mmCIF file of C-alpha atoms and ligand atoms in Angstrom:
data_model
loop_
_atom_site.group_PDB
_atom_site.id
_atom_site.type_symbol
_atom_site.label_atom_id
_atom_site.label_comp_id
_atom_site.label_asym_id
_atom_site.label_seq_id
_atom_site.Cartn_x
_atom_site.Cartn_y
_atom_site.Cartn_z
ATOM 1 C CA MET H 1 9.640 -32.166 -14.181
ATOM 2 C CA ASN H 2 9.384 -28.556 -15.303
ATOM 3 C CA THR H 3 5.612 -28.648 -15.048
ATOM 4 C CA LEU H 4 5.849 -30.100 -11.573
ATOM 5 C CA ASN H 5 8.234 -27.389 -10.426
ATOM 6 C CA HIS H 6 6.033 -24.752 -11.984
ATOM 7 C CA ASN H 7 2.945 -26.083 -10.271
ATOM 8 C CA ASN H 8 4.805 -26.016 -6.980
ATOM 9 C CA LEU H 9 5.667 -22.399 -7.547
ATOM 10 C CA ASN H 10 2.028 -21.553 -8.335
ATOM 11 C CA SER H 11 0.824 -22.905 -5.048
ATOM 12 C CA LYS H 12 3.281 -20.912 -2.936
ATOM 13 C CA PRO H 13 1.794 -18.033 -0.966
ATOM 14 C CA VAL H 14 1.860 -14.312 -1.722
ATOM 15 C CA GLY H 15 3.094 -12.113 1.143
ATOM 16 C CA PHE H 16 1.866 -8.571 1.845
ATOM 17 C CA PHE H 17 3.185 -5.965 4.225
ATOM 18 C CA ASP H 18 2.545 -2.501 5.576
ATOM 19 C CA SER H 19 3.226 -0.667 8.848
ATOM 20 C CA GLY H 20 -0.310 -1.485 10.002
ATOM 21 C CA VAL H 21 -3.847 -1.858 8.683
ATOM 22 C CA GLY H 22 -3.280 0.447 5.676
ATOM 23 C CA GLY H 23 -2.122 -2.341 3.386
ATOM 24 C CA LEU H 24 -5.457 -4.098 3.915
ATOM 25 C CA SER H 25 -6.945 -1.545 1.520
ATOM 26 C CA VAL H 26 -4.827 -3.334 -1.099
ATOM 27 C CA TYR H 27 -5.183 -6.816 0.373
ATOM 28 C CA ALA H 28 -9.008 -6.720 0.426
ATOM 29 C CA ARG H 29 -9.115 -5.929 -3.294
ATOM 30 C CA PHE H 30 -6.524 -8.569 -4.075
ATOM 31 C CA LYS H 31 -8.594 -11.238 -2.278
ATOM 32 C CA LYS H 32 -11.647 -10.174 -4.228
ATOM 33 C CA ILE H 33 -10.043 -10.628 -7.643
ATOM 34 C CA LEU H 34 -7.762 -13.559 -6.752
ATOM 35 C CA PRO H 35 -9.637 -15.518 -4.088
ATOM 36 C CA LYS H 36 -7.695 -18.719 -4.761
ATOM 37 C CA GLU H 37 -4.298 -17.346 -3.771
ATOM 38 C CA ASP H 38 -2.838 -18.384 -0.416
ATOM 39 C CA CYS H 39 -1.961 -15.121 1.324
ATOM 40 C CA LEU H 40 0.116 -13.931 4.250
ATOM 41 C CA TYR H 41 -0.135 -10.376 5.634
ATOM 42 C CA PHE H 42 2.359 -8.717 7.952
ATOM 43 C CA GLY H 43 1.484 -5.514 9.861
ATOM 44 C CA ASP H 44 4.621 -3.977 11.346
ATOM 45 C CA LEU H 45 2.882 -2.293 14.275
ATOM 46 C CA ALA H 46 6.028 -2.304 16.445
ATOM 47 C CA ASN H 47 7.607 0.169 14.010
ATOM 48 C CA MET H 48 4.536 2.146 13.016
ATOM 49 C CA PRO H 49 4.240 4.851 11.799
ATOM 50 C CA TYR H 50 6.680 4.428 8.940
ATOM 51 C CA GLY H 51 6.053 7.955 7.666
ATOM 52 C CA ASN H 52 8.472 9.707 10.024
ATOM 53 C CA LYS H 53 11.302 7.133 9.836
ATOM 54 C CA THR H 54 14.663 7.493 8.088
ATOM 55 C CA LYS H 55 15.622 5.689 4.908
ATOM 56 C CA GLY H 56 18.040 3.466 6.868
ATOM 57 C CA GLU H 57 15.308 2.432 9.300
ATOM 58 C CA LEU H 58 12.809 1.762 6.508
ATOM 59 C CA VAL H 59 15.287 -0.391 4.567
ATOM 60 C CA GLY H 60 15.928 -2.364 7.782
ATOM 61 C CA PHE H 61 12.188 -2.945 8.405
ATOM 62 C CA ALA H 62 11.689 -4.054 4.794
ATOM 63 C CA ARG H 63 14.619 -6.491 4.962
ATOM 64 C CA ASN H 64 13.327 -8.043 8.183
ATOM 65 C CA ILE H 65 9.905 -8.624 6.669
ATOM 66 C CA LEU H 66 11.297 -9.902 3.361
ATOM 67 C CA ASP H 67 13.531 -12.326 5.319
ATOM 68 C CA PHE H 68 10.451 -13.459 7.253
ATOM 69 C CA TYR H 69 8.714 -14.155 3.927
ATOM 70 C CA LYS H 70 11.794 -15.863 2.493
ATOM 71 C CA GLU H 71 11.585 -18.378 5.347
ATOM 72 C CA ARG H 72 7.946 -18.959 4.446
ATOM 73 C CA ASP H 73 8.891 -19.702 0.855
ATOM 74 C CA VAL H 74 6.608 -17.194 -0.877
ATOM 75 C CA LYS H 75 6.382 -16.745 -4.651
ATOM 76 C CA ALA H 76 5.939 -12.957 -4.387
ATOM 77 C CA VAL H 77 5.762 -10.094 -1.906
ATOM 78 C CA VAL H 78 3.461 -7.106 -2.286
ATOM 79 C CA ILE H 79 4.760 -3.908 -0.686
ATOM 80 C CA ALA H 80 1.319 -2.581 0.214
ATOM 81 C CA CYS H 81 2.953 0.528 1.633
ATOM 82 C CA ASN H 82 3.894 3.665 -0.272
ATOM 83 C CA THR H 83 6.513 4.740 2.261
ATOM 84 C CA SER H 84 8.391 1.458 2.013
ATOM 85 C CA SER H 85 8.066 1.436 -1.782
ATOM 86 C CA ALA H 86 9.478 4.986 -1.875
ATOM 87 C CA GLN H 87 12.351 4.545 0.553
ATOM 88 C CA ALA H 88 13.255 0.839 0.681
ATOM 89 C CA TYR H 89 12.307 -0.914 -2.581
ATOM 90 C CA GLU H 90 15.336 0.235 -4.620
ATOM 91 C CA ALA H 91 17.714 -0.942 -1.885
ATOM 92 C CA VAL H 92 16.227 -4.444 -1.507
ATOM 93 C CA LYS H 93 14.792 -5.327 -4.915
ATOM 94 C CA GLU H 94 17.743 -7.428 -6.145
ATOM 95 C CA ASP H 95 18.290 -9.369 -2.933
ATOM 96 C CA TYR H 96 15.491 -11.938 -3.014
ATOM 97 C CA ASN H 97 14.631 -14.754 -5.385
ATOM 98 C CA PHE H 98 10.920 -13.942 -5.452
ATOM 99 C CA LYS H 99 9.067 -11.161 -7.203
ATOM 100 C CA ILE H 100 8.585 -7.923 -5.215
ATOM 101 C CA TYR H 101 5.703 -5.604 -6.179
ATOM 102 C CA PRO H 102 6.029 -1.985 -4.902
ATOM 103 C CA ILE H 103 2.830 0.069 -4.992
ATOM 104 C CA ILE H 104 4.178 3.394 -6.342
ATOM 105 C CA GLN H 105 6.376 2.064 -9.131
ATOM 106 C CA SER H 106 3.695 -0.461 -10.189
ATOM 107 C CA CYS H 107 0.937 2.177 -10.502
ATOM 108 C CA ALA H 108 2.763 5.239 -11.875
ATOM 109 C CA LYS H 109 2.663 4.149 -15.516
ATOM 110 C CA VAL H 110 -1.106 3.566 -15.503
ATOM 111 C CA ILE H 111 -1.820 6.880 -13.740
ATOM 112 C CA ALA H 112 0.549 8.776 -16.064
ATOM 113 C CA SER H 113 -1.145 7.267 -19.117
ATOM 114 C CA ALA H 114 -4.533 8.724 -18.132
ATOM 115 C CA ASN H 115 -5.549 12.139 -19.329
ATOM 116 C CA TYR H 116 -4.368 14.134 -16.281
ATOM 117 C CA GLU H 117 -2.139 17.208 -16.562
ATOM 118 C CA ARG H 118 -1.996 18.137 -12.871
ATOM 119 C CA VAL H 119 -1.795 15.442 -10.240
ATOM 120 C CA GLY H 120 -1.753 15.976 -6.484
ATOM 121 C CA VAL H 121 -0.346 13.397 -4.077
ATOM 122 C CA PHE H 122 -1.176 13.122 -0.385
ATOM 123 C CA ALA H 123 1.451 10.945 1.308
ATOM 124 C CA THR H 124 3.599 10.494 4.407
ATOM 125 C CA GLU H 125 6.581 12.741 5.110
ATOM 126 C CA ALA H 126 9.033 10.008 4.106
ATOM 127 C CA THR H 127 7.258 9.378 0.790
ATOM 128 C CA VAL H 128 7.110 13.078 -0.069
ATOM 129 C CA LYS H 129 10.761 13.514 0.931
ATOM 130 C CA SER H 130 11.786 10.762 -1.490
ATOM 131 C CA GLY H 131 10.100 12.513 -4.446
ATOM 132 C CA VAL H 132 9.457 9.051 -5.910
ATOM 133 C CA TYR H 133 5.862 9.796 -6.960
ATOM 134 C CA THR H 134 6.998 12.829 -8.979
ATOM 135 C CA LYS H 135 9.954 10.930 -10.422
ATOM 136 C CA GLU H 136 7.904 7.877 -11.416
ATOM 137 C CA LEU H 137 5.036 9.910 -12.926
ATOM 138 C CA LYS H 138 7.434 12.114 -14.903
ATOM 139 C CA LYS H 139 9.300 9.042 -16.120
ATOM 140 C CA HIS H 140 6.142 8.058 -18.022
ATOM 141 C CA LYS H 141 4.845 11.574 -18.838
ATOM 142 C CA SER H 142 7.502 14.271 -18.682
ATOM 143 C CA GLY H 143 5.082 17.225 -18.971
ATOM 144 C CA ILE H 144 2.905 16.253 -16.023
ATOM 145 C CA TYR H 145 2.674 18.668 -13.059
ATOM 146 C CA VAL H 146 2.816 16.984 -9.673
ATOM 147 C CA LYS H 147 2.341 18.460 -6.217
ATOM 148 C CA GLU H 148 3.116 16.234 -3.246
ATOM 149 C CA LEU H 149 1.819 17.184 0.191
ATOM 150 C CA ALA H 150 2.786 15.405 3.411
ATOM 151 C CA CYS H 151 -0.025 14.690 5.870
ATOM 152 C CA PRO H 152 1.768 13.544 9.029
ATOM 153 C CA HIS H 153 -1.396 13.391 11.155
ATOM 154 C CA TRP H 154 -3.480 11.175 8.916
ATOM 155 C CA VAL H 155 -2.058 7.737 9.796
ATOM 156 C CA PRO H 156 -2.707 8.344 13.528
ATOM 157 C CA ILE H 157 -6.299 9.360 12.657
ATOM 158 C CA VAL H 158 -6.803 5.916 11.101
ATOM 159 C CA GLU H 159 -4.890 3.902 13.687
ATOM 160 C CA ASN H 160 -6.701 5.672 16.566
ATOM 161 C CA ASN H 161 -10.118 5.793 14.959
ATOM 162 C CA LEU H 162 -10.421 9.606 15.128
ATOM 163 C CA TYR H 163 -12.791 9.991 12.171
ATOM 164 C CA THR H 164 -15.194 12.278 14.058
ATOM 165 C CA ASN H 165 -12.594 14.163 16.103
ATOM 166 C CA SER H 166 -12.886 17.906 15.363
ATOM 167 C CA GLU H 167 -9.109 18.542 15.250
ATOM 168 C CA ALA H 168 -8.683 15.635 12.850
ATOM 169 C CA ILE H 169 -11.475 16.943 10.600
ATOM 170 C CA GLU H 170 -9.882 20.409 10.629
ATOM 171 C CA ASP H 171 -6.507 18.923 9.680
ATOM 172 C CA VAL H 172 -8.062 17.115 6.722
ATOM 173 C CA ARG H 173 -9.911 20.290 5.645
ATOM 174 C CA VAL H 174 -6.723 22.406 5.718
ATOM 175 C CA GLN H 175 -4.737 19.869 3.681
ATOM 176 C CA VAL H 176 -7.472 19.402 1.071
ATOM 177 C CA GLU H 177 -7.846 23.180 0.660
ATOM 178 C CA LYS H 178 -4.084 23.608 0.347
ATOM 179 C CA MET H 179 -4.048 20.965 -2.387
ATOM 180 C CA GLN H 180 -7.057 22.491 -4.180
ATOM 181 C CA GLU H 181 -5.032 25.705 -4.730
ATOM 182 C CA PHE H 182 -2.884 23.659 -7.139
ATOM 183 C CA LEU H 183 -6.062 22.902 -9.176
ATOM 184 C CA PRO H 184 -5.355 19.171 -9.506
ATOM 185 C CA ASP H 185 -7.212 17.017 -12.041
ATOM 186 C CA LYS H 186 -6.831 14.149 -9.580
ATOM 187 C CA ILE H 187 -5.347 13.601 -6.129
ATOM 188 C CA ILE H 188 -3.589 10.300 -5.446
ATOM 189 C CA LEU H 189 -4.096 8.891 -1.964
ATOM 190 C CA GLY H 190 -0.400 8.013 -1.777
ATOM 191 C CA CYS H 191 -0.506 6.192 1.538
ATOM 192 C CA THR H 192 -2.454 2.972 1.915
ATOM 193 C CA HIS H 193 -3.971 4.264 5.159
ATOM 194 C CA TYR H 194 -5.616 7.257 3.472
ATOM 195 C CA PRO H 195 -8.511 5.474 1.718
ATOM 196 C CA TYR H 196 -9.788 4.872 5.276
ATOM 197 C CA LEU H 197 -10.304 8.677 5.434
ATOM 198 C CA ILE H 198 -12.584 8.922 2.405
ATOM 199 C CA SER H 199 -15.633 9.782 4.545
ATOM 200 C CA MET H 200 -13.681 12.812 5.840
ATOM 201 C CA LEU H 201 -12.061 13.762 2.526
ATOM 202 C CA LYS H 202 -15.358 13.872 0.668
ATOM 203 C CA GLN H 203 -16.646 16.506 3.082
ATOM 204 C CA PHE H 204 -14.206 18.953 1.431
ATOM 205 C CA ALA H 205 -13.816 17.779 -2.171
ATOM 206 C CA PRO H 206 -15.759 15.544 -4.583
ATOM 207 C CA GLU H 207 -15.027 11.866 -4.008
ATOM 208 C CA GLU H 208 -14.207 11.405 -7.743
ATOM 209 C CA LEU H 209 -11.201 13.706 -7.346
ATOM 210 C CA PHE H 210 -9.345 11.077 -5.322
ATOM 211 C CA ILE H 211 -7.490 8.081 -6.753
ATOM 212 C CA ASP H 212 -6.961 5.084 -4.509
ATOM 213 C CA PRO H 213 -4.100 3.319 -6.341
ATOM 214 C CA ALA H 214 -5.061 -0.034 -4.763
ATOM 215 C CA GLU H 215 -7.372 -0.962 -7.644
ATOM 216 C CA ILE H 216 -4.712 -0.215 -10.283
ATOM 217 C CA PHE H 217 -2.110 -2.012 -8.170
ATOM 218 C CA VAL H 218 -3.970 -5.306 -7.771
ATOM 219 C CA ASN H 219 -4.885 -5.404 -11.466
ATOM 220 C CA TYR H 220 -1.199 -4.931 -12.278
ATOM 221 C CA ILE H 221 -0.163 -7.750 -9.914
ATOM 222 C CA LYS H 222 -2.844 -10.050 -11.308
ATOM 223 C CA SER H 223 -1.769 -9.527 -14.911
ATOM 224 C CA ASP H 224 1.904 -9.934 -14.013
ATOM 225 C CA LEU H 225 1.301 -13.206 -12.134
ATOM 226 C CA GLU H 226 -0.843 -14.358 -15.046
ATOM 227 C CA LYS H 227 1.865 -13.467 -17.572
ATOM 228 C CA GLN H 228 4.357 -15.548 -15.641
ATOM 229 C CA GLY H 229 1.948 -18.461 -15.285
ATOM 230 C CA LEU H 230 2.035 -18.096 -11.521
ATOM 231 C CA LEU H 231 -1.649 -17.890 -10.623
ATOM 232 C CA ASN H 232 -2.931 -20.344 -8.032
ATOM 233 C CA GLU H 233 -6.199 -22.096 -8.902
ATOM 234 C CA SER H 234 -6.573 -24.210 -5.818
ATOM 235 C CA GLY H 235 -5.665 -22.216 -2.694
ATOM 236 C CA GLY H 236 -7.437 -19.500 -0.738
ATOM 237 C CA THR H 237 -6.014 -19.645 2.780
ATOM 238 C CA GLU H 238 -4.874 -16.556 4.669
ATOM 239 C CA LYS H 239 -2.799 -15.823 7.745
ATOM 240 C CA PHE H 240 -2.145 -12.519 9.479
ATOM 241 C CA PHE H 241 0.972 -11.567 11.430
ATOM 242 C CA VAL H 242 1.879 -8.436 13.407
ATOM 243 C CA SER H 243 5.039 -7.349 15.205
ATOM 244 C CA ALA H 244 2.939 -5.864 18.093
ATOM 245 C CA ASN H 245 -0.650 -5.096 19.215
ATOM 246 C CA PRO H 246 -2.734 -7.859 17.593
ATOM 247 C CA GLU H 247 -6.008 -6.626 19.183
ATOM 248 C CA SER H 248 -5.552 -3.095 17.874
ATOM 249 C CA PHE H 249 -4.835 -4.459 14.378
ATOM 250 C CA LYS H 250 -7.976 -6.604 14.366
ATOM 251 C CA THR H 251 -10.179 -3.720 15.574
ATOM 252 C CA HIS H 252 -8.885 -1.085 13.170
ATOM 253 C CA ALA H 253 -8.776 -3.464 10.213
ATOM 254 C CA LYS H 254 -12.576 -3.664 10.118
ATOM 255 C CA ILE H 255 -13.268 -0.894 7.580
ATOM 256 C CA PHE H 256 -11.433 -2.821 4.875
ATOM 257 C CA TYR H 257 -11.262 -6.387 6.055
ATOM 258 C CA ASP H 258 -12.867 -8.424 8.772
ATOM 259 C CA ILE H 259 -10.189 -10.675 10.233
ATOM 260 C CA LYS H 260 -11.705 -13.765 11.861
ATOM 261 C CA ASN H 261 -8.976 -14.600 14.383
ATOM 262 C CA LEU H 262 -6.434 -12.470 16.203
ATOM 263 C CA PRO H 263 -3.269 -12.061 14.088
ATOM 264 C CA ILE H 264 -0.187 -13.975 15.231
ATOM 265 C CA CYS H 265 2.316 -11.754 17.029
ATOM 266 C CA VAL H 266 5.879 -12.579 15.909
HETATM 267 N N1 DGL O 1 0.488 2.923 4.949
HETATM 268 C C1 DGL O 1 1.819 3.306 4.688
HETATM 269 C C2 DGL O 1 1.996 4.016 3.376
HETATM 270 O O1 DGL O 1 1.359 3.622 2.407
HETATM 271 C C3 DGL O 1 2.637 3.862 5.857
HETATM 272 C C4 DGL O 1 1.943 4.670 6.864
HETATM 273 C C5 DGL O 1 2.807 4.943 8.097
HETATM 274 O O2 DGL O 1 3.045 4.000 8.854
HETATM 275 O O3 DGL O 1 3.255 6.094 8.270
HETATM 276 O O4 DGL O 1 2.804 4.920 3.236
#
């Protein structure tokens, strides 16, 4: 009986969410290392960008999406969004009977255990305001120096495909130079949209300076699911949902993930 129940749990889907296409930078890697998981992805385009929203609003968005996933009987939900992990995770983490994986809290220990003394973080205004990156990194390495810098124009660059726009390039240059003054050993791309900007970022600093936490994050999720005996060996389906603008989602997703059909608008 136990085995049966356990097998049932294994075959339940894993849900992902972000304000838009950003979380696909996590999702694409997850699919690569765990291709047999059944996956659901929710892009909350009706409420995007998350970066300038209040804590109350962000907790509300997270609850709505977690309720949506509860109805779909998932075994876990991946918060593939730094802003939601920073502002909403603490408030919702005890309220659901499935595992919730937040990107910042899941990655901080691994990043803190590396040999970095000075770590920069580019993130949204709401993430920087929360101070969660600094708090989580210091929790694992008290002597680490952290500088967080908000980049409020970067999510719109991604969502509007402005990679060659001169004002956008100038904005990226200014922020990278400001961060370089801190002499960071590494700079965390602390918003899942920002890896989409790597072609711009590397014009102003070596590519190796940037950490995309997605890789660390999916390895953490994989080993945690494994530890709990929750890996699926026989699935592989996927379904995409958005709260608005399915066409825009499909178009802008392309850099990280080619979605075959239009996502379902709910
Ligand atoms: N991609 C999200 C993050 O990781 C949120 C971006 C936004 O909507 O402002 O923070």
